[in-house]
Amino acid sequence: MSLALLRWGVFLLLCWFAPQALAGEANSRRPTARGAKLVRLKNGQLLQRDAASAYQQMKAEARTKNIYLWVRSGYRSPAKQRRLYERYRKGKGPQAARPGRSNHQRGLAVDLVIGDVTTPTYDWLVSNACRFGFKRTVRSEPWHWEYRPRTTREPEPGFDCVGRPLKLPRPETPSVASTEKS
Ligand SMILES: [Zn+2]
């Protein structure tokens, strides 16, 4: 009888603690999903590794067109996201997602310095960011871009993200010159 009671007791204790232990682990993993490694950009902002390398390629290509990309906000810790969300709720800060709901917390979102939607920087992003796996995801935030390579549609070959023909550098020039010489 007492043994049966003891078994029940153990069983009930397990039922009570197991889900909490599991939930605790899930929560602790959430900030950097799938154990993703964070990488520090030159200006100090952090991004998940793949997002960072895609961003750096995008930044380098933009620079060849005299467009200077700058990340104002990349990865955010849960505490930082909570602060921003609380400020937003009090009407003291810009829109911010609920803690745990922002891709900034996964190191996959960047807030870029764009000015507004009429600037060459914004125009360049709209035309090119998809080739690097970045897309706009928040209608009211033209500065907010997320690295989503799986769901970001690649443009047609030779075209940019909005269907305009890519102006490629002329790689034929040297070979044309050499044919002329021979
Ligand atoms: Zn953002």
PDB file of C-alpha atoms and ligand atoms in Angstrom:
ATOM      1  CA  MET A   1       0.000   0.000   0.000  1.00  0.00           C
ATOM      2  CA  SER A   2       2.647   2.488   1.034  1.00  0.00           C
ATOM      3  CA  LEU A   3       4.799   1.337  -1.902  1.00  0.00           C
ATOM      4  CA  ALA A   4       1.930   2.008  -4.276  1.00  0.00           C
ATOM      5  CA  LEU A   5       1.508   5.467  -2.770  1.00  0.00           C
ATOM      6  CA  LEU A   6       5.222   6.134  -3.147  1.00  0.00           C
ATOM      7  CA  ARG A   7       5.086   5.151  -6.820  1.00  0.00           C
ATOM      8  CA  TRP A   8       2.179   7.493  -7.343  1.00  0.00           C
ATOM      9  CA  GLY A   9       4.072  10.226  -5.624  1.00  0.00           C
ATOM     10  CA  VAL A  10       7.098   9.774  -7.863  1.00  0.00           C
ATOM     11  CA  PHE A  11       4.869   9.604 -10.929  1.00  0.00           C
ATOM     12  CA  LEU A  12       3.091  12.835  -9.999  1.00  0.00           C
ATOM     13  CA  LEU A  13       6.383  14.598  -9.306  1.00  0.00           C
ATOM     14  CA  LEU A  14       7.702  13.587 -12.727  1.00  0.00           C
ATOM     15  CA  CYS A  15       4.526  14.829 -14.407  1.00  0.00           C
ATOM     16  CA  TRP A  16       4.919  18.132 -12.624  1.00  0.00           C
ATOM     17  CA  PHE A  17       8.604  18.783 -13.280  1.00  0.00           C
ATOM     18  CA  ALA A  18       9.286  17.195 -16.685  1.00  0.00           C
ATOM     19  CA  PRO A  19       7.322  19.706 -18.831  1.00  0.00           C
ATOM     20  CA  GLN A  20       8.871  22.607 -16.896  1.00  0.00           C
ATOM     21  CA  ALA A  21      12.370  21.279 -17.480  1.00  0.00           C
ATOM     22  CA  LEU A  22      11.625  20.892 -21.193  1.00  0.00           C
ATOM     23  CA  ALA A  23      10.088  24.349 -21.451  1.00  0.00           C
ATOM     24  CA  GLY A  24      13.052  25.849 -19.641  1.00  0.00           C
ATOM     25  CA  GLU A  25      15.427  24.342 -22.146  1.00  0.00           C
ATOM     26  CA  ALA A  26      13.359  25.507 -25.126  1.00  0.00           C
ATOM     27  CA  ASN A  27      13.287  29.044 -23.765  1.00  0.00           C
ATOM     28  CA  SER A  28      16.992  29.178 -23.178  1.00  0.00           C
ATOM     29  CA  ARG A  29      17.572  28.167 -26.792  1.00  0.00           C
ATOM     30  CA  ARG A  30      15.200  30.596 -28.360  1.00  0.00           C
ATOM     31  CA  PRO A  31      17.369  33.739 -28.452  1.00  0.00           C
ATOM     32  CA  THR A  32      19.782  32.235 -30.959  1.00  0.00           C
ATOM     33  CA  ALA A  33      17.722  29.615 -32.727  1.00  0.00           C
ATOM     34  CA  ARG A  34      19.274  26.240 -33.537  1.00  0.00           C
ATOM     35  CA  GLY A  35      22.405  27.136 -31.604  1.00  0.00           C
ATOM     36  CA  ALA A  36      23.218  29.661 -34.315  1.00  0.00           C
ATOM     37  CA  LYS A  37      26.519  31.379 -33.832  1.00  0.00           C
ATOM     38  CA  LEU A  38      26.604  35.142 -33.662  1.00  0.00           C
ATOM     39  CA  VAL A  39      29.212  37.142 -35.523  1.00  0.00           C
ATOM     40  CA  ARG A  40      30.217  40.720 -34.790  1.00  0.00           C
ATOM     41  CA  LEU A  41      30.115  43.209 -37.646  1.00  0.00           C
ATOM     42  CA  LYS A  42      32.730  45.942 -37.878  1.00  0.00           C
ATOM     43  CA  ASN A  43      30.391  48.488 -36.320  1.00  0.00           C
ATOM     44  CA  GLY A  44      29.777  46.244 -33.288  1.00  0.00           C
ATOM     45  CA  GLN A  45      26.346  44.872 -34.247  1.00  0.00           C
ATOM     46  CA  LEU A  46      25.864  41.113 -33.989  1.00  0.00           C
ATOM     47  CA  LEU A  47      24.235  38.840 -36.584  1.00  0.00           C
ATOM     48  CA  GLN A  48      23.769  35.108 -36.961  1.00  0.00           C
ATOM     49  CA  ARG A  49      26.737  33.745 -38.924  1.00  0.00           C
ATOM     50  CA  ASP A  50      25.068  33.021 -42.285  1.00  0.00           C
ATOM     51  CA  ALA A  51      23.099  36.256 -42.152  1.00  0.00           C
ATOM     52  CA  ALA A  52      26.304  38.143 -41.404  1.00  0.00           C
ATOM     53  CA  SER A  53      28.195  36.693 -44.341  1.00  0.00           C
ATOM     54  CA  ALA A  54      25.264  37.343 -46.715  1.00  0.00           C
ATOM     55  CA  TYR A  55      25.021  40.871 -45.370  1.00  0.00           C
ATOM     56  CA  GLN A  56      28.729  41.479 -45.851  1.00  0.00           C
ATOM     57  CA  GLN A  57      28.555  40.321 -49.470  1.00  0.00           C
ATOM     58  CA  MET A  58      25.544  42.572 -50.021  1.00  0.00           C
ATOM     59  CA  LYS A  59      27.321  45.515 -48.396  1.00  0.00           C
ATOM     60  CA  ALA A  60      30.410  44.986 -50.576  1.00  0.00           C
ATOM     61  CA  GLU A  61      28.353  44.903 -53.756  1.00  0.00           C
ATOM     62  CA  ALA A  62      26.341  47.959 -52.735  1.00  0.00           C
ATOM     63  CA  ARG A  63      29.568  49.797 -52.151  1.00  0.00           C
ATOM     64  CA  THR A  64      30.618  49.279 -55.782  1.00  0.00           C
ATOM     65  CA  LYS A  65      27.530  51.366 -56.639  1.00  0.00           C
ATOM     66  CA  ASN A  66      28.395  54.024 -54.058  1.00  0.00           C
ATOM     67  CA  ILE A  67      25.700  52.786 -51.698  1.00  0.00           C
ATOM     68  CA  TYR A  68      26.850  52.535 -48.098  1.00  0.00           C
ATOM     69  CA  LEU A  69      24.870  50.085 -46.001  1.00  0.00           C
ATOM     70  CA  TRP A  70      24.876  50.459 -42.237  1.00  0.00           C
ATOM     71  CA  VAL A  71      23.201  48.223 -39.650  1.00  0.00           C
ATOM     72  CA  ARG A  72      21.599  50.314 -36.929  1.00  0.00           C
ATOM     73  CA  SER A  73      20.253  47.276 -35.080  1.00  0.00           C
ATOM     74  CA  GLY A  74      21.031  43.587 -35.645  1.00  0.00           C
ATOM     75  CA  TYR A  75      20.833  40.903 -32.958  1.00  0.00           C
ATOM     76  CA  ARG A  76      18.962  41.840 -29.784  1.00  0.00           C
ATOM     77  CA  SER A  77      19.124  39.963 -26.505  1.00  0.00           C
ATOM     78  CA  PRO A  78      15.766  39.037 -24.935  1.00  0.00           C
ATOM     79  CA  ALA A  79      16.346  41.781 -22.345  1.00  0.00           C
ATOM     80  CA  LYS A  80      16.945  44.403 -25.016  1.00  0.00           C
ATOM     81  CA  GLN A  81      13.882  43.324 -27.002  1.00  0.00           C
ATOM     82  CA  ARG A  82      11.832  43.568 -23.806  1.00  0.00           C
ATOM     83  CA  ARG A  83      13.108  47.103 -23.126  1.00  0.00           C
ATOM     84  CA  LEU A  84      12.287  48.194 -26.684  1.00  0.00           C
ATOM     85  CA  TYR A  85       8.844  46.579 -26.482  1.00  0.00           C
ATOM     86  CA  GLU A  86       8.080  48.285 -23.177  1.00  0.00           C
ATOM     87  CA  ARG A  87       9.140  51.653 -24.556  1.00  0.00           C
ATOM     88  CA  TYR A  88       6.938  51.076 -27.596  1.00  0.00           C
ATOM     89  CA  ARG A  89       3.986  50.102 -25.390  1.00  0.00           C
ATOM     90  CA  LYS A  90       4.387  53.330 -23.431  1.00  0.00           C
ATOM     91  CA  GLY A  91       4.426  55.319 -26.655  1.00  0.00           C
ATOM     92  CA  LYS A  92       8.027  56.353 -26.076  1.00  0.00           C
ATOM     93  CA  GLY A  93       9.747  54.384 -28.828  1.00  0.00           C
ATOM     94  CA  PRO A  94       9.296  53.047 -32.349  1.00  0.00           C
ATOM     95  CA  GLN A  95       7.303  49.908 -33.059  1.00  0.00           C
ATOM     96  CA  ALA A  96       8.899  46.798 -31.551  1.00  0.00           C
ATOM     97  CA  ALA A  97       7.765  43.193 -31.529  1.00  0.00           C
ATOM     98  CA  ARG A  98       6.842  41.347 -28.348  1.00  0.00           C
ATOM     99  CA  PRO A  99       9.885  39.623 -26.777  1.00  0.00           C
ATOM    100  CA  GLY A 100      10.406  36.221 -28.404  1.00  0.00           C
ATOM    101  CA  ARG A 101       8.526  37.284 -31.551  1.00  0.00           C
ATOM    102  CA  SER A 102      11.250  39.293 -33.244  1.00  0.00           C
ATOM    103  CA  ASN A 103      13.777  37.914 -35.703  1.00  0.00           C
ATOM    104  CA  HIS A 104      16.219  40.400 -34.199  1.00  0.00           C
ATOM    105  CA  GLN A 105      16.402  37.959 -31.297  1.00  0.00           C
ATOM    106  CA  ARG A 106      17.511  35.224 -33.698  1.00  0.00           C
ATOM    107  CA  GLY A 107      20.159  37.451 -35.271  1.00  0.00           C
ATOM    108  CA  LEU A 108      18.375  37.273 -38.637  1.00  0.00           C
ATOM    109  CA  ALA A 109      16.952  40.796 -38.891  1.00  0.00           C
ATOM    110  CA  VAL A 110      18.715  44.054 -39.633  1.00  0.00           C
ATOM    111  CA  ASP A 111      17.480  47.600 -39.280  1.00  0.00           C
ATOM    112  CA  LEU A 112      19.361  49.533 -41.931  1.00  0.00           C
ATOM    113  CA  VAL A 113      19.976  53.238 -42.175  1.00  0.00           C
ATOM    114  CA  ILE A 114      18.001  54.092 -45.305  1.00  0.00           C
ATOM    115  CA  GLY A 115      16.693  57.613 -44.819  1.00  0.00           C
ATOM    116  CA  ASP A 116      13.295  57.031 -46.414  1.00  0.00           C
ATOM    117  CA  VAL A 117      11.782  55.122 -49.325  1.00  0.00           C
ATOM    118  CA  THR A 118      12.902  57.731 -51.880  1.00  0.00           C
ATOM    119  CA  THR A 119      16.644  57.364 -51.246  1.00  0.00           C
ATOM    120  CA  PRO A 120      19.128  55.602 -53.581  1.00  0.00           C
ATOM    121  CA  THR A 121      19.937  53.256 -50.681  1.00  0.00           C
ATOM    122  CA  TYR A 122      16.350  52.069 -50.389  1.00  0.00           C
ATOM    123  CA  ASP A 123      16.048  51.786 -54.152  1.00  0.00           C
ATOM    124  CA  TRP A 124      19.207  49.679 -54.287  1.00  0.00           C
ATOM    125  CA  LEU A 125      17.918  47.374 -51.538  1.00  0.00           C
ATOM    126  CA  VAL A 126      14.586  46.833 -53.243  1.00  0.00           C
ATOM    127  CA  SER A 127      16.407  46.022 -56.488  1.00  0.00           C
ATOM    128  CA  ASN A 128      19.145  43.814 -55.052  1.00  0.00           C
ATOM    129  CA  ALA A 129      18.618  42.529 -51.508  1.00  0.00           C
ATOM    130  CA  CYS A 130      16.710  39.417 -52.641  1.00  0.00           C
ATOM    131  CA  ARG A 131      19.804  38.161 -54.451  1.00  0.00           C
ATOM    132  CA  PHE A 132      21.473  37.932 -51.047  1.00  0.00           C
ATOM    133  CA  GLY A 133      18.499  36.304 -49.323  1.00  0.00           C
ATOM    134  CA  PHE A 134      17.168  39.459 -47.651  1.00  0.00           C
ATOM    135  CA  LYS A 135      13.555  40.559 -47.814  1.00  0.00           C
ATOM    136  CA  ARG A 136      11.308  43.201 -46.329  1.00  0.00           C
ATOM    137  CA  THR A 137       8.865  41.680 -43.875  1.00  0.00           C
ATOM    138  CA  VAL A 138       7.223  44.546 -41.984  1.00  0.00           C
ATOM    139  CA  ARG A 139       5.059  46.789 -44.117  1.00  0.00           C
ATOM    140  CA  SER A 140       5.425  49.855 -41.905  1.00  0.00           C
ATOM    141  CA  GLU A 141       9.212  49.469 -41.484  1.00  0.00           C
ATOM    142  CA  PRO A 142      11.130  49.989 -44.739  1.00  0.00           C
ATOM    143  CA  TRP A 143      14.404  49.822 -42.768  1.00  0.00           C
ATOM    144  CA  HIS A 144      13.718  46.327 -41.428  1.00  0.00           C
ATOM    145  CA  TRP A 145      15.102  43.495 -43.591  1.00  0.00           C
ATOM    146  CA  GLU A 146      15.304  39.825 -42.721  1.00  0.00           C
ATOM    147  CA  TYR A 147      17.634  37.118 -43.923  1.00  0.00           C
ATOM    148  CA  ARG A 148      15.301  34.406 -45.217  1.00  0.00           C
ATOM    149  CA  PRO A 149      17.179  32.646 -47.983  1.00  0.00           C
ATOM    150  CA  ARG A 150      14.705  29.748 -48.256  1.00  0.00           C
ATOM    151  CA  THR A 151      11.633  31.836 -48.865  1.00  0.00           C
ATOM    152  CA  THR A 152      13.194  34.780 -50.656  1.00  0.00           C
ATOM    153  CA  ARG A 153      12.599  34.383 -54.368  1.00  0.00           C
ATOM    154  CA  GLU A 154      15.651  34.533 -56.586  1.00  0.00           C
ATOM    155  CA  PRO A 155      15.278  36.938 -59.493  1.00  0.00           C
ATOM    156  CA  GLU A 156      15.384  35.692 -63.093  1.00  0.00           C
ATOM    157  CA  PRO A 157      18.980  35.369 -64.290  1.00  0.00           C
ATOM    158  CA  GLY A 158      20.222  38.739 -65.526  1.00  0.00           C
ATOM    159  CA  PHE A 159      17.508  40.666 -63.702  1.00  0.00           C
ATOM    160  CA  ASP A 160      17.285  42.372 -60.338  1.00  0.00           C
ATOM    161  CA  CYS A 161      14.728  41.798 -57.572  1.00  0.00           C
ATOM    162  CA  VAL A 162      12.108  43.970 -59.270  1.00  0.00           C
ATOM    163  CA  GLY A 163      12.622  42.632 -62.779  1.00  0.00           C
ATOM    164  CA  ARG A 164      14.966  45.292 -64.129  1.00  0.00           C
ATOM    165  CA  PRO A 165      17.891  44.064 -66.265  1.00  0.00           C
ATOM    166  CA  LEU A 166      21.133  43.903 -64.319  1.00  0.00           C
ATOM    167  CA  LYS A 167      23.811  46.197 -65.594  1.00  0.00           C
ATOM    168  CA  LEU A 168      26.750  43.859 -65.530  1.00  0.00           C
ATOM    169  CA  PRO A 169      30.344  45.002 -65.761  1.00  0.00           C
ATOM    170  CA  ARG A 170      31.674  44.249 -69.274  1.00  0.00           C
ATOM    171  CA  PRO A 171      33.652  41.041 -68.841  1.00  0.00           C
ATOM    172  CA  GLU A 172      34.056  40.579 -72.617  1.00  0.00           C
ATOM    173  CA  THR A 173      36.330  43.598 -73.100  1.00  0.00           C
ATOM    174  CA  PRO A 174      39.691  41.815 -72.560  1.00  0.00           C
ATOM    175  CA  SER A 175      38.799  38.824 -74.759  1.00  0.00           C
ATOM    176  CA  VAL A 176      37.505  41.150 -77.507  1.00  0.00           C
ATOM    177  CA  ALA A 177      40.781  43.068 -77.325  1.00  0.00           C
ATOM    178  CA  SER A 178      42.802  39.859 -77.563  1.00  0.00           C
ATOM    179  CA  THR A 179      40.792  38.647 -80.594  1.00  0.00           C
ATOM    180  CA  GLU A 180      41.453  41.959 -82.312  1.00  0.00           C
ATOM    181  CA  LYS A 181      45.174  41.590 -81.748  1.00  0.00           C
ATOM    182  CA  SER A 182      45.451  38.061 -83.122  1.00  0.00           C
TER     183      SER A 182
HETATM  184 ZN    ZN B   1      13.865  45.703 -37.128  1.00  0.00          ZN
END
